[in-house]
């Protein structure tokens, strides 16, 4: 019997899969390694990265929130995770930018929020 692949899953089924935080982190590595990403990437590439990071963040926010609410109300991990969600939501509201320097800065901010949410998601998994 053949194994199901990601392309075989319906959208509803895919919604129940846990986020692949390793893949999400990997998508941020090159960008975060650069001091001036706008010199390495073209405008269209920066906007594509922004969109990818936004999609990953939108996937992670409910997953991190669900894990955070299982923790005790006064837990430092819960508080930090919920604060990271607020920050990520704020960054989701940023525009794409009207020049490469701003596009690069927005992409970096989104990448940092994504990386932070991945960390919270992974850290709370063992609890």
N, CA, C and O atoms as a MOPAC input file, in Angstrom:
PM7 MOZYME 1SCF
protein

 N      0.84800 1    -1.17800 1     0.00000 1
 C      0.00000 1     0.00000 1     0.00000 1
 C      0.89400 1     1.24300 1     0.00000 1
 O      1.78200 1     1.34100 1     0.84700 1
 N      0.69500 1     2.18700 1    -0.91000 1
 C      1.53800 1     3.37100 1    -0.97200 1
 C      1.26000 1     4.29900 1     0.21200 1
 O      0.15400 1     4.34300 1     0.75200 1
 N      2.30300 1     5.03700 1     0.59500 1
 C      2.16500 1     5.99800 1     1.68900 1
 C      1.57200 1     7.29400 1     1.16200 1
 O      1.80700 1     7.67600 1     0.01600 1
 N      0.80500 1     7.96400 1     2.00100 1
 C      0.23400 1     9.25600 1     1.62100 1
 C      1.33300 1    10.31400 1     1.66200 1
 O      2.19200 1    10.29100 1     2.54300 1
 N      1.30200 1    11.21100 1     0.73700 1
 C      2.25200 1    12.32000 1     0.72700 1
 C      1.52000 1    13.58400 1     1.11900 1
 O      0.29200 1    13.60500 1     1.20900 1
 N      2.28800 1    14.64700 1     1.35100 1
 C      1.67500 1    15.91200 1     1.74700 1
 C      0.69800 1    16.40500 1     0.68600 1
 O     -0.31700 1    17.02100 1     1.01300 1
 N      1.00100 1    16.13600 1    -0.58000 1
 C      0.10500 1    16.59600 1    -1.64200 1
 C     -1.18900 1    15.78400 1    -1.67400 1
 O     -2.17800 1    16.23000 1    -2.25500 1
 N     -1.19700 1    14.59900 1    -1.05800 1
 C     -2.39900 1    13.76900 1    -1.01000 1
 C     -3.37800 1    14.21100 1     0.07100 1
 O     -4.53700 1    13.79400 1     0.06900 1
 N     -2.92300 1    15.04500 1     0.98500 1
 C     -3.77100 1    15.46000 1     2.09700 1
 C     -4.69800 1    16.59300 1     1.68000 1
 O     -4.31900 1    17.48800 1     0.92400 1
 N     -5.90200 1    16.53200 1     2.18400 1
 C     -6.82200 1    17.64400 1     1.93800 1
 C     -6.41500 1    18.79700 1     2.85400 1
 O     -5.63500 1    18.60600 1     3.78600 1
 N     -6.93200 1    19.96400 1     2.59300 1
 C     -6.63300 1    21.13600 1     3.41300 1
 C     -7.08000 1    20.90300 1     4.85400 1
 O     -6.38300 1    21.29100 1     5.79200 1
 N     -8.22800 1    20.27800 1     5.03100 1
 C     -8.74500 1    20.00900 1     6.37500 1
 C     -7.83000 1    19.03800 1     7.11700 1
 O     -7.56000 1    19.22300 1     8.30400 1
 N     -7.35400 1    18.00700 1     6.42500 1
 C     -6.45000 1    17.04600 1     7.05900 1
 C     -5.12000 1    17.69200 1     7.39600 1
 O     -4.55200 1    17.42800 1     8.45600 1
 N     -4.62300 1    18.52900 1     6.51300 1
 C     -3.33800 1    19.19200 1     6.73500 1
 C     -3.39700 1    20.12800 1     7.94000 1
 O     -2.37900 1    20.35400 1     8.59300 1
 N     -4.57300 1    20.67300 1     8.24300 1
 C     -4.71800 1    21.57800 1     9.37700 1
 C     -4.45900 1    20.87800 1    10.70400 1
 O     -4.14800 1    21.53500 1    11.69700 1
 N     -4.58300 1    19.55000 1    10.73600 1
 C     -4.37600 1    18.80800 1    11.97600 1
 C     -2.94300 1    18.31400 1    12.14700 1
 O     -2.60800 1    17.75900 1    13.19400 1
 N     -2.10400 1    18.50100 1    11.15500 1
 C     -0.71000 1    18.09800 1    11.28500 1
 C      0.03200 1    19.10500 1    12.15100 1
 O     -0.24000 1    20.30100 1    12.05600 1
 N      0.94900 1    18.66300 1    12.98200 1
 C      1.70600 1    19.62500 1    13.78100 1
 C      2.62200 1    20.45000 1    12.88100 1
 O      3.08000 1    19.96200 1    11.84800 1
 N      2.88900 1    21.68700 1    13.26500 1
 C      3.77800 1    22.52200 1    12.45700 1
 C      5.18000 1    21.91100 1    12.38400 1
 O      5.66900 1    21.35100 1    13.36500 1
 N      5.80500 1    22.01900 1    11.24800 1
 C      7.17200 1    21.53500 1    11.06600 1
 C      8.11900 1    22.68200 1    11.40400 1
 O      8.54900 1    23.42600 1    10.52200 1
 N      8.43700 1    22.81700 1    12.68200 1
 C      9.24200 1    23.94800 1    13.12800 1
 C     10.67400 1    23.88700 1    12.60600 1
 O     11.30300 1    24.93000 1    12.42700 1
 N     11.19300 1    22.71200 1    12.36200 1
 C     12.55400 1    22.62700 1    11.81700 1
 C     12.60700 1    23.24000 1    10.42800 1
 O     13.54400 1    23.96800 1    10.10100 1
 N     11.60900 1    22.95000 1     9.61500 1
 C     11.54300 1    23.53000 1     8.27500 1
 C     11.34400 1    25.04400 1     8.36500 1
 O     11.94800 1    25.80200 1     7.60700 1
 N     10.49700 1    25.47400 1     9.29100 1
 C     10.23900 1    26.90300 1     9.45700 1
 C     11.50900 1    27.63600 1     9.87500 1
 O     11.82200 1    28.70000 1     9.34000 1
 N     12.24100 1    27.06300 1    10.83300 1
 C     13.50400 1    27.66800 1    11.26400 1
 C     14.49900 1    27.75000 1    10.11400 1
 O     15.19500 1    28.75200 1     9.94500 1
 N     14.55400 1    26.68400 1     9.33200 1
 C     15.49100 1    26.64100 1     8.20800 1
 C     15.20000 1    27.76500 1     7.22000 1
 O     16.12100 1    28.30200 1     6.60300 1
 N     13.92600 1    28.12500 1     7.06500 1
 C     13.56900 1    29.18700 1     6.11400 1
 C     14.08500 1    30.55300 1     6.56800 1
 O     14.17700 1    31.47500 1     5.75800 1
 N     14.42200 1    30.69400 1     7.84700 1
 C     14.89600 1    31.99000 1     8.36000 1
 C     16.42100 1    32.10400 1     8.39800 1
 O     16.95000 1    33.21200 1     8.48600 1
 N     17.12200 1    30.99800 1     8.33500 1
 C     18.57200 1    31.00600 1     8.58800 1
 C     19.37500 1    31.93300 1     7.68000 1
 O     20.16100 1    32.74500 1     8.16900 1
 N     19.19000 1    31.82600 1     6.38000 1
 C     19.98100 1    32.65200 1     5.46400 1
 C     19.69800 1    34.13000 1     5.64400 1
 O     20.61400 1    34.95200 1     5.64300 1
 N     18.43500 1    34.46100 1     5.79800 1
 C     18.07000 1    35.86200 1     5.95200 1
 C     18.64600 1    36.44400 1     7.23400 1
 O     19.18700 1    37.55000 1     7.22300 1
 N     18.53800 1    35.71300 1     8.33700 1
 C     19.02100 1    36.22500 1     9.61800 1
 C     20.54800 1    36.25800 1     9.69100 1
 O     21.10900 1    36.95500 1    10.53700 1
 N     21.21900 1    35.52000 1     8.82400 1
 C     22.67700 1    35.52800 1     8.80000 1
 C     23.23100 1    36.77300 1     8.10800 1
 O     24.41400 1    37.08400 1     8.24700 1
 N     22.39600 1    37.47700 1     7.37400 1
 C     22.82100 1    38.65100 1     6.62200 1
 C     22.64000 1    39.92800 1     7.43500 1
 O     21.63300 1    40.09200 1     8.12400 1
 N     23.62400 1    40.84000 1     7.35500 1
 C     23.48600 1    42.14900 1     7.99100 1
 C     22.57300 1    43.06200 1     7.17800 1
 O     21.80500 1    43.84500 1     7.73800 1
 N     22.66200 1    42.95500 1     5.86500 1
 C     21.85100 1    43.78700 1     4.97500 1
 C     21.20400 1    42.89200 1     3.91700 1
 O     21.70400 1    42.79200 1     2.79600 1
 N     20.09100 1    42.24000 1     4.27300 1
 C     19.47900 1    41.28200 1     3.34600 1
 C     19.06400 1    41.89900 1     2.02100 1
 O     18.98700 1    41.20800 1     1.00500 1
 N     18.79200 1    43.21600 1     2.03200 1
 C     18.35900 1    43.86200 1     0.79000 1
 C     19.45000 1    43.84900 1    -0.27700 1
 O     19.16200 1    44.03400 1    -1.46000 1
 N     20.70200 1    43.63100 1     0.13400 1
 C     21.79600 1    43.55000 1    -0.83800 1
 C     21.92200 1    42.14100 1    -1.42000 1
 O     22.47000 1    41.96700 1    -2.50900 1
 N     21.42400 1    41.14800 1    -0.71100 1
 C     21.50700 1    39.76000 1    -1.16700 1
 C     20.27200 1    39.34400 1    -1.96300 1
 O     20.36900 1    38.56100 1    -2.90800 1
 N     19.11000 1    39.87300 1    -1.57500 1
 C     17.84200 1    39.48200 1    -2.19100 1
 C     17.25500 1    40.62800 1    -3.00400 1
 O     17.44000 1    41.79900 1    -2.67300 1
 N     16.55100 1    40.27800 1    -4.06500 1
 C     15.82300 1    41.26200 1    -4.85700 1
 C     14.48100 1    41.54000 1    -4.18900 1
 O     14.06000 1    40.80000 1    -3.29900 1
 N     13.81700 1    42.60100 1    -4.61800 1
 C     12.54000 1    43.00700 1    -4.01500 1
 C     11.52200 1    41.87500 1    -4.03000 1
 O     10.86700 1    41.61700 1    -3.02000 1
 N     11.38400 1    41.20200 1    -5.16000 1
 C     10.39900 1    40.12100 1    -5.26900 1
 C     10.74600 1    38.97200 1    -4.32600 1
 O      9.85000 1    38.35200 1    -3.75400 1
 N     12.03000 1    38.68300 1    -4.16000 1
 C     12.45600 1    37.60700 1    -3.25100 1
 C     12.15400 1    37.98000 1    -1.80200 1
 O     11.70700 1    37.13900 1    -1.02100 1
 N     12.39800 1    39.23700 1    -1.44600 1
 C     12.09900 1    39.68300 1    -0.08100 1
 C     10.60400 1    39.59700 1     0.20500 1
 O     10.19700 1    39.19100 1     1.29400 1
 N      9.79400 1    39.97800 1    -0.77000 1
 C      8.34900 1    39.89300 1    -0.57400 1
 C      7.89000 1    38.43900 1    -0.47900 1
 O      6.97400 1    38.12300 1     0.28100 1
 N      8.52300 1    37.55700 1    -1.24700 1
 C      8.17900 1    36.13000 1    -1.17000 1
 C      8.56500 1    35.57600 1     0.20300 1
 O      7.81300 1    34.79800 1     0.79100 1
 N      9.72900 1    35.97200 1     0.71400 1
 C     10.13700 1    35.54400 1     2.05200 1
 C      9.16700 1    36.07100 1     3.10800 1
 O      8.78000 1    35.34200 1     4.02100 1
 N      8.78000 1    37.32800 1     2.97900 1
 C      7.81400 1    37.89600 1     3.91800 1
 C      6.52500 1    37.07600 1     3.92900 1
 O      5.98800 1    36.76300 1     4.99200 1
 N      6.04100 1    36.73700 1     2.75600 1
 C      4.79500 1    35.97100 1     2.66000 1
 C      4.95300 1    34.59200 1     3.29200 1
 O      4.05900 1    34.12200 1     3.99600 1
 N      6.08300 1    33.95000 1     3.04400 1
 C      6.34900 1    32.63900 1     3.64700 1
 C      6.36800 1    32.74700 1     5.16500 1
 O      5.75000 1    31.93700 1     5.85600 1
 N      7.08000 1    33.75000 1     5.68900 1
 C      7.15400 1    33.93300 1     7.13900 1
 C      5.76900 1    34.23500 1     7.71600 1
 O      5.42100 1    33.72600 1     8.78200 1
 N      4.99200 1    35.04400 1     7.03300 1
 C      3.63300 1    35.35700 1     7.50800 1
 C      2.78000 1    34.08900 1     7.59400 1
 O      2.06200 1    33.88000 1     8.57300 1
 N      2.86400 1    33.25400 1     6.57100 1
 C      2.09300 1    32.00200 1     6.57900 1
 C      2.51900 1    31.10200 1     7.73500 1
 O      1.67700 1    30.52000 1     8.42000 1
 N      3.82500 1    30.99200 1     7.94800 1
 C      4.31900 1    30.16600 1     9.05300 1
 C      3.87200 1    30.72400 1    10.39800 1
 O      3.46600 1    29.96700 1    11.28000 1
 N      3.94200 1    32.03000 1    10.55900 1
 C      3.52800 1    32.66100 1    11.82200 1
 C      2.04300 1    32.42800 1    12.06200 1
 O      1.63600 1    32.11000 1    13.18000 1
 N      1.23400 1    32.58400 1    11.02000 1
 C     -0.20700 1    32.36300 1    11.16400 1
 C     -0.52100 1    30.91500 1    11.52600 1
 O     -1.51900 1    30.64700 1    12.19400 1
 N      0.31400 1    29.99100 1    11.09700 1
 C      0.15400 1    28.58300 1    11.46800 1
 C      0.56200 1    28.36100 1    12.92400 1
 O     -0.08600 1    27.60700 1    13.65100 1
 N      1.63500 1    29.02000 1    13.33700 1
 C      2.16800 1    28.78500 1    14.68200 1
 C      1.38800 1    29.46400 1    15.79500 1
 O      1.31000 1    28.92700 1    16.90000 1
 N      0.81800 1    30.60900 1    15.53800 1
 C      0.13700 1    31.34900 1    16.61200 1
 C     -0.89500 1    30.48200 1    17.34000 1
 O     -0.83100 1    30.39800 1    18.56600 1
 N     -1.84000 1    29.83400 1    16.65500 1
 C     -2.80400 1    29.01900 1    17.40800 1
 C     -2.16400 1    27.80400 1    18.07600 1
 O     -2.61800 1    27.37000 1    19.13500 1
 N     -1.11800 1    27.25300 1    17.47000 1
 C     -0.45200 1    26.09100 1    18.05900 1
 C      0.28700 1    26.47200 1    19.34000 1
 O      0.23600 1    25.74500 1    20.33200 1
 N      0.97000 1    27.61100 1    19.31600 1
 C      1.69000 1    28.07900 1    20.51600 1
 C      0.68600 1    28.46400 1    21.58900 1
 O      0.88100 1    28.14200 1    22.76100 1
 N     -0.39900 1    29.15800 1    21.20100 1
 C     -1.41500 1    29.56200 1    22.17000 1
 C     -2.01000 1    28.33900 1    22.86400 1
 O     -2.19300 1    28.34100 1    24.08100 1
 N     -2.31200 1    27.29700 1    22.09400 1
 C     -2.89400 1    26.08300 1    22.67000 1
 C     -1.95500 1    25.45100 1    23.69000 1
 O     -2.39200 1    25.00800 1    24.75200 1
 N     -0.67200 1    25.41000 1    23.36700 1
 C      0.29300 1    24.83000 1    24.31800 1
 C      0.49300 1    25.73300 1    25.52200 1
 O      0.69600 1    25.24100 1    26.63200 1
 N      0.44100 1    27.03300 1    25.32900 1
 C      0.64800 1    27.97000 1    26.44300 1
 C     -0.49700 1    27.89100 1    27.44400 1
 O     -0.26900 1    27.95800 1    28.65100 1
 N     -1.72200 1    27.74800 1    26.95600 1
 C     -2.86900 1    27.73500 1    27.85600 1
 C     -2.95800 1    26.47200 1    28.70400 1
 O     -3.73500 1    26.42500 1    29.65800 1
 N     -2.18800 1    25.46400 1    28.37500 1
 C     -2.14200 1    24.25000 1    29.19000 1
 C     -1.27600 1    24.48300 1    30.43300 1
 O     -1.45700 1    23.82000 1    31.45400 1
 N     -0.34400 1    25.42100 1    30.34100 1
 C      0.56800 1    25.70400 1    31.45800 1
 C     -0.14800 1    26.49400 1    32.54900 1
 O     -1.16100 1    27.14000 1    32.28500 1
 N      0.37300 1    26.44600 1    33.77100 1
 C     -0.21300 1    27.24100 1    34.86100 1
 C     -0.21900 1    28.73100 1    34.51000 1
 O      0.65500 1    29.21400 1    33.79100 1
 N     -1.20500 1    29.43900 1    35.02100 1
 C     -1.38800 1    30.84700 1    34.67200 1
 C     -0.17300 1    31.70600 1    35.00300 1
 O      0.11000 1    32.65500 1    34.27100 1
 N      0.53100 1    31.41900 1    36.04600 1
 C      1.68600 1    32.23400 1    36.43700 1
 C      3.01400 1    31.70800 1    35.89400 1
 O      4.07900 1    32.16200 1    36.31300 1
 N      2.95500 1    30.78000 1    34.98900 1
 C      4.15400 1    30.20600 1    34.40000 1
 C      4.88700 1    31.23900 1    33.54700 1
 O      4.28000 1    31.94000 1    32.73800 1
 N      6.19500 1    31.31900 1    33.74200 1
 C      7.01100 1    32.24000 1    32.94800 1
 C      6.98600 1    31.84800 1    31.47200 1
 O      6.97800 1    32.71700 1    30.60000 1
 N      6.97300 1    30.54900 1    31.18800 1
 C      6.92800 1    30.09700 1    29.79700 1
 C      5.61900 1    30.50900 1    29.12600 1
 O      5.60300 1    30.91000 1    27.96300 1
 N      4.53400 1    30.40400 1    29.87200 1
 C      3.22700 1    30.80800 1    29.32300 1
 C      3.22200 1    32.30000 1    29.02500 1
 O      2.80400 1    32.72200 1    27.94700 1
 N      3.68500 1    33.09300 1    29.97600 1
 C      3.71400 1    34.54100 1    29.80400 1
 C      4.57500 1    34.93700 1    28.61400 1
 O      4.18200 1    35.77900 1    27.80600 1
 N      5.75800 1    34.32200 1    28.50700 1
 C      6.66600 1    34.64300 1    27.39700 1
 C      6.06600 1    34.23700 1    26.05500 1
 O      6.18200 1    34.97500 1    25.07700 1
 N      5.43400 1    33.08300 1    26.00100 1
 C      4.83100 1    32.61400 1    24.74900 1
 C      3.68900 1    33.53600 1    24.32200 1
 O      3.57800 1    33.88200 1    23.14600 1
 N      2.85300 1    33.93000 1    25.25900 1
 C      1.73300 1    34.81300 1    24.92500 1
 C      2.22900 1    36.19500 1    24.50000 1
 O      1.63900 1    36.82200 1    23.62000 1
 N      3.30800 1    36.67100 1    25.11800 1
 C      3.90500 1    37.94700 1    24.69700 1
 C      4.48600 1    37.83400 1    23.28600 1
 O      4.37900 1    38.76800 1    22.49100 1
 N      5.09700 1    36.69600 1    22.97900 1
 C      5.64700 1    36.47800 1    21.63300 1
 C      4.52600 1    36.45700 1    20.59100 1
 O      4.71700 1    36.91400 1    19.46400 1
 N      3.37400 1    35.93500 1    20.96200 1
 C      2.22000 1    35.92300 1    20.05200 1
 C      1.76400 1    37.35000 1    19.76700 1
 O      1.48400 1    37.70000 1    18.62000 1
 N      1.69100 1    38.16400 1    20.80200 1
 C      1.28200 1    39.56700 1    20.61600 1
 C      2.27300 1    40.27400 1    19.68800 1
 O      1.87000 1    40.99300 1    18.77400 1
 N      3.55500 1    40.06900 1    19.92500 1
 C      4.58100 1    40.69700 1    19.08900 1
 C      4.47900 1    40.20400 1    17.64500 1
 O      4.59100 1    40.99900 1    16.71200 1
 N      4.27000 1    38.92500 1    17.45900 1
 C      4.15100 1    38.37000 1    16.11000 1
 C      2.93100 1    38.95100 1    15.39200 1
 O      3.00500 1    39.27700 1    14.20700 1
 N      1.82800 1    39.08000 1    16.09400 1
 C      0.62300 1    39.67400 1    15.48600 1
 C      0.88300 1    41.11300 1    15.05700 1
 O      0.45500 1    41.54400 1    13.98600 1
 N      1.59600 1    41.85100 1    15.91500 1
 C      1.94400 1    43.22800 1    15.56000 1
 C      2.79400 1    43.25500 1    14.29000 1
 O      2.60200 1    44.10700 1    13.42300 1
 N      3.71500 1    42.33200 1    14.19100 1
 C      4.58700 1    42.29600 1    13.01300 1
 C      3.83900 1    41.83300 1    11.77000 1
 O      4.19600 1    42.21700 1    10.65600 1
 N      2.81700 1    41.02100 1    11.94200 1
 C      2.00300 1    40.62200 1    10.79700 1
 C      1.30300 1    41.82600 1    10.16600 1
 O      0.98400 1    41.81200 1     8.97700 1
 N      1.07000 1    42.85100 1    10.95700 1
 C      0.37300 1    44.03400 1    10.44000 1
 C      1.30100 1    44.98700 1     9.69700 1
 O      0.83600 1    45.96400 1     9.11100 1
 N      2.60900 1    44.72000 1     9.71200 1
 C      3.54200 1    45.56400 1     8.96600 1
 C      3.28600 1    45.40500 1     7.46800 1
 O      2.95600 1    44.31700 1     6.99700 1
 N      3.43900 1    46.47700 1     6.74400 1
 C      3.34300 1    46.39900 1     5.28800 1
 C      4.59000 1    45.74200 1     4.71800 1
 O      5.51100 1    45.39600 1     5.45800 1
 N      4.61700 1    45.57100 1     3.40900 1
 C      5.78000 1    44.94900 1     2.76800 1
 C      6.96500 1    45.90200 1     2.67700 1
 O      8.11300 1    45.45900 1     2.65100 1
 N      6.70200 1    47.19400 1     2.62900 1
 C      7.76500 1    48.18200 1     2.46800 1
 C      7.79300 1    48.69500 1     1.04300 1
 O      7.45100 1    47.98200 1     0.10000 1
 N      8.20900 1    49.95200 1     0.90100 1
 C      8.20700 1    50.55700 1    -0.42700 1
 C      9.59800 1    50.65100 1    -1.04900 1
 O      9.74900 1    51.16100 1    -2.15900 1
 N     10.61700 1    50.16000 1    -0.33600 1
 C     11.95800 1    50.07300 1    -0.91800 1
 C     12.65000 1    48.84400 1    -0.34300 1
 O     12.18800 1    48.26400 1     0.63900 1
 N     13.75100 1    48.45600 1    -0.95600 1
 C     14.41000 1    47.20700 1    -0.55800 1
 C     14.90000 1    47.22200 1     0.88200 1
 O     14.84800 1    46.19600 1     1.56100 1
 N     15.36800 1    48.35500 1     1.35300 1
 C     15.85700 1    48.43600 1     2.73700 1
 C     14.72500 1    48.13600 1     3.73000 1
 O     14.92300 1    47.39700 1     4.69500 1
 N     13.55200 1    48.70400 1     3.49300 1
 C     12.40100 1    48.47100 1     4.37200 1
 C     11.90100 1    47.03800 1     4.20400 1
 O     11.55800 1    46.38100 1     5.18700 1
 N     11.85800 1    46.54700 1     2.95400 1
 C     11.44700 1    45.15800 1     2.72400 1
 C     12.34800 1    44.19600 1     3.49800 1
 O     11.87000 1    43.24000 1     4.10700 1
 N     13.64700 1    44.45900 1     3.46600 1
 C     14.59200 1    43.62100 1     4.19900 1
 C     14.35400 1    43.68600 1     5.69800 1
 O     14.38400 1    42.66100 1     6.37900 1
 N     14.11500 1    44.89900 1     6.21800 1
 C     13.87600 1    45.06800 1     7.65800 1
 C     12.60000 1    44.34700 1     8.09200 1
 O     12.57400 1    43.71700 1     9.14900 1
 N     11.55300 1    44.43700 1     7.28800 1
 C     10.29400 1    43.75500 1     7.61700 1
 C     10.51100 1    42.24500 1     7.59400 1
 O     10.05000 1    41.53500 1     8.48900 1
 N     11.20600 1    41.75700 1     6.58200 1
 C     11.47400 1    40.31400 1     6.48000 1
 C     12.25800 1    39.82400 1     7.69600 1
 O     11.97100 1    38.75000 1     8.22500 1
 N     13.23900 1    40.60000 1     8.14100 1
 C     14.03600 1    40.21200 1     9.31000 1
 C     13.16100 1    40.17500 1    10.56200 1
 O     13.26500 1    39.24000 1    11.35500 1
 N     12.31500 1    41.16100 1    10.74800 1
 C     11.43100 1    41.18100 1    11.92600 1
 C     10.47300 1    39.99000 1    11.92600 1
 O     10.24200 1    39.36500 1    12.96100 1
 N      9.92600 1    39.68800 1    10.75900 1
 C      9.04700 1    38.52200 1    10.65400 1
 C      9.81600 1    37.23400 1    10.93300 1
 O      9.30200 1    36.32900 1    11.59000 1
 N     11.05400 1    37.15300 1    10.43000 1
 C     11.87700 1    35.96300 1    10.65600 1
 C     12.16500 1    35.77900 1    12.14200 1
 O     12.10900 1    34.65700 1    12.64700 1
 N     12.47300 1    36.86600 1    12.84600 1
 C     12.73900 1    36.75900 1    14.28600 1
 C     11.48500 1    36.31800 1    15.04000 1
 O     11.57600 1    35.50100 1    15.95700 1
 N     10.33400 1    36.83700 1    14.67400 1
 C      9.09600 1    36.40500 1    15.32900 1
 C      8.83400 1    34.93400 1    15.06000 1
 O      8.43300 1    34.19600 1    15.96100 1
 N      9.05800 1    34.50700 1    13.83300 1
 C      8.86900 1    33.10700 1    13.48200 1
 C      9.80300 1    32.21900 1    14.29100 1
 O      9.38000 1    31.20400 1    14.84500 1
 N     11.06000 1    32.60000 1    14.35600 1
 C     12.04700 1    31.81500 1    15.10400 1
 C     11.67400 1    31.74500 1    16.59400 1
 O     11.81300 1    30.69600 1    17.22300 1
 N     11.21100 1    32.84400 1    17.13900 1
 C     10.80400 1    32.88700 1    18.54400 1
 C      9.60000 1    31.97500 1    18.79600 1
 O      9.58500 1    31.21900 1    19.76800 1
 N      8.59900 1    32.04600 1    17.92600 1
 C      7.42800 1    31.18000 1    18.08300 1
 C      7.80800 1    29.70700 1    17.96200 1
 O      7.27300 1    28.87000 1    18.68900 1
 N      8.71700 1    29.38500 1    17.05900 1
 C      9.19400 1    27.99800 1    16.94000 1
 C      9.81400 1    27.53800 1    18.25400 1
 O      9.56400 1    26.42400 1    18.71300 1
 N     10.61500 1    28.39700 1    18.84700 1
 C     11.25100 1    28.06000 1    20.12000 1
 C     10.23700 1    27.78900 1    21.21500 1
 O     10.36500 1    26.81900 1    21.96200 1
 N      9.23500 1    28.64100 1    21.31300 1
 C      8.19700 1    28.43600 1    22.32800 1
 C      7.42300 1    27.14300 1    22.06500 1
 O      7.15600 1    26.37100 1    22.98700 1
 N      7.07100 1    26.92000 1    20.82100 1
 C      6.32700 1    25.71100 1    20.46800 1
 C      7.11100 1    24.45800 1    20.84300 1
 O      6.56300 1    23.52500 1    21.43100 1
 N      8.39800 1    24.44400 1    20.49800 1
 C      9.23700 1    23.26800 1    20.78500 1
 C      9.47200 1    23.10300 1    22.28300 1
 O      9.43200 1    21.98300 1    22.79300 1
 N      9.71200 1    24.18800 1    22.98200 1
 C      9.98800 1    24.12300 1    24.41400 1
 C      8.78800 1    23.61500 1    25.21200 1
 O      8.94800 1    22.87500 1    26.18200 1
 N      7.60600 1    24.01200 1    24.80100 1
 C      6.40700 1    23.60700 1    25.53600 1
 C      5.91800 1    22.20600 1    25.14600 1
 O      4.99300 1    21.68400 1    25.76800 1
 N      6.51800 1    21.60400 1    24.14300 1
 C      6.08200 1    20.27400 1    23.67900 1
 C      6.33400 1    19.19300 1    24.70900 1
 O      5.57800 1    18.22400 1    24.78100 1
 N      7.37500 1    19.33600 1    25.50400 1
 C      7.76000 1    18.28900 1    26.44300 1
 C      7.01800 1    18.36600 1    27.75600 1
 O      7.22500 1    17.52200 1    28.62800 1
 N      6.16300 1    19.34900 1    27.92200 1
 C      5.47100 1    19.52700 1    29.20600 1
 C      4.17400 1    18.79300 1    29.25000 1
 O      3.47200 1    18.84100 1    30.25900 1

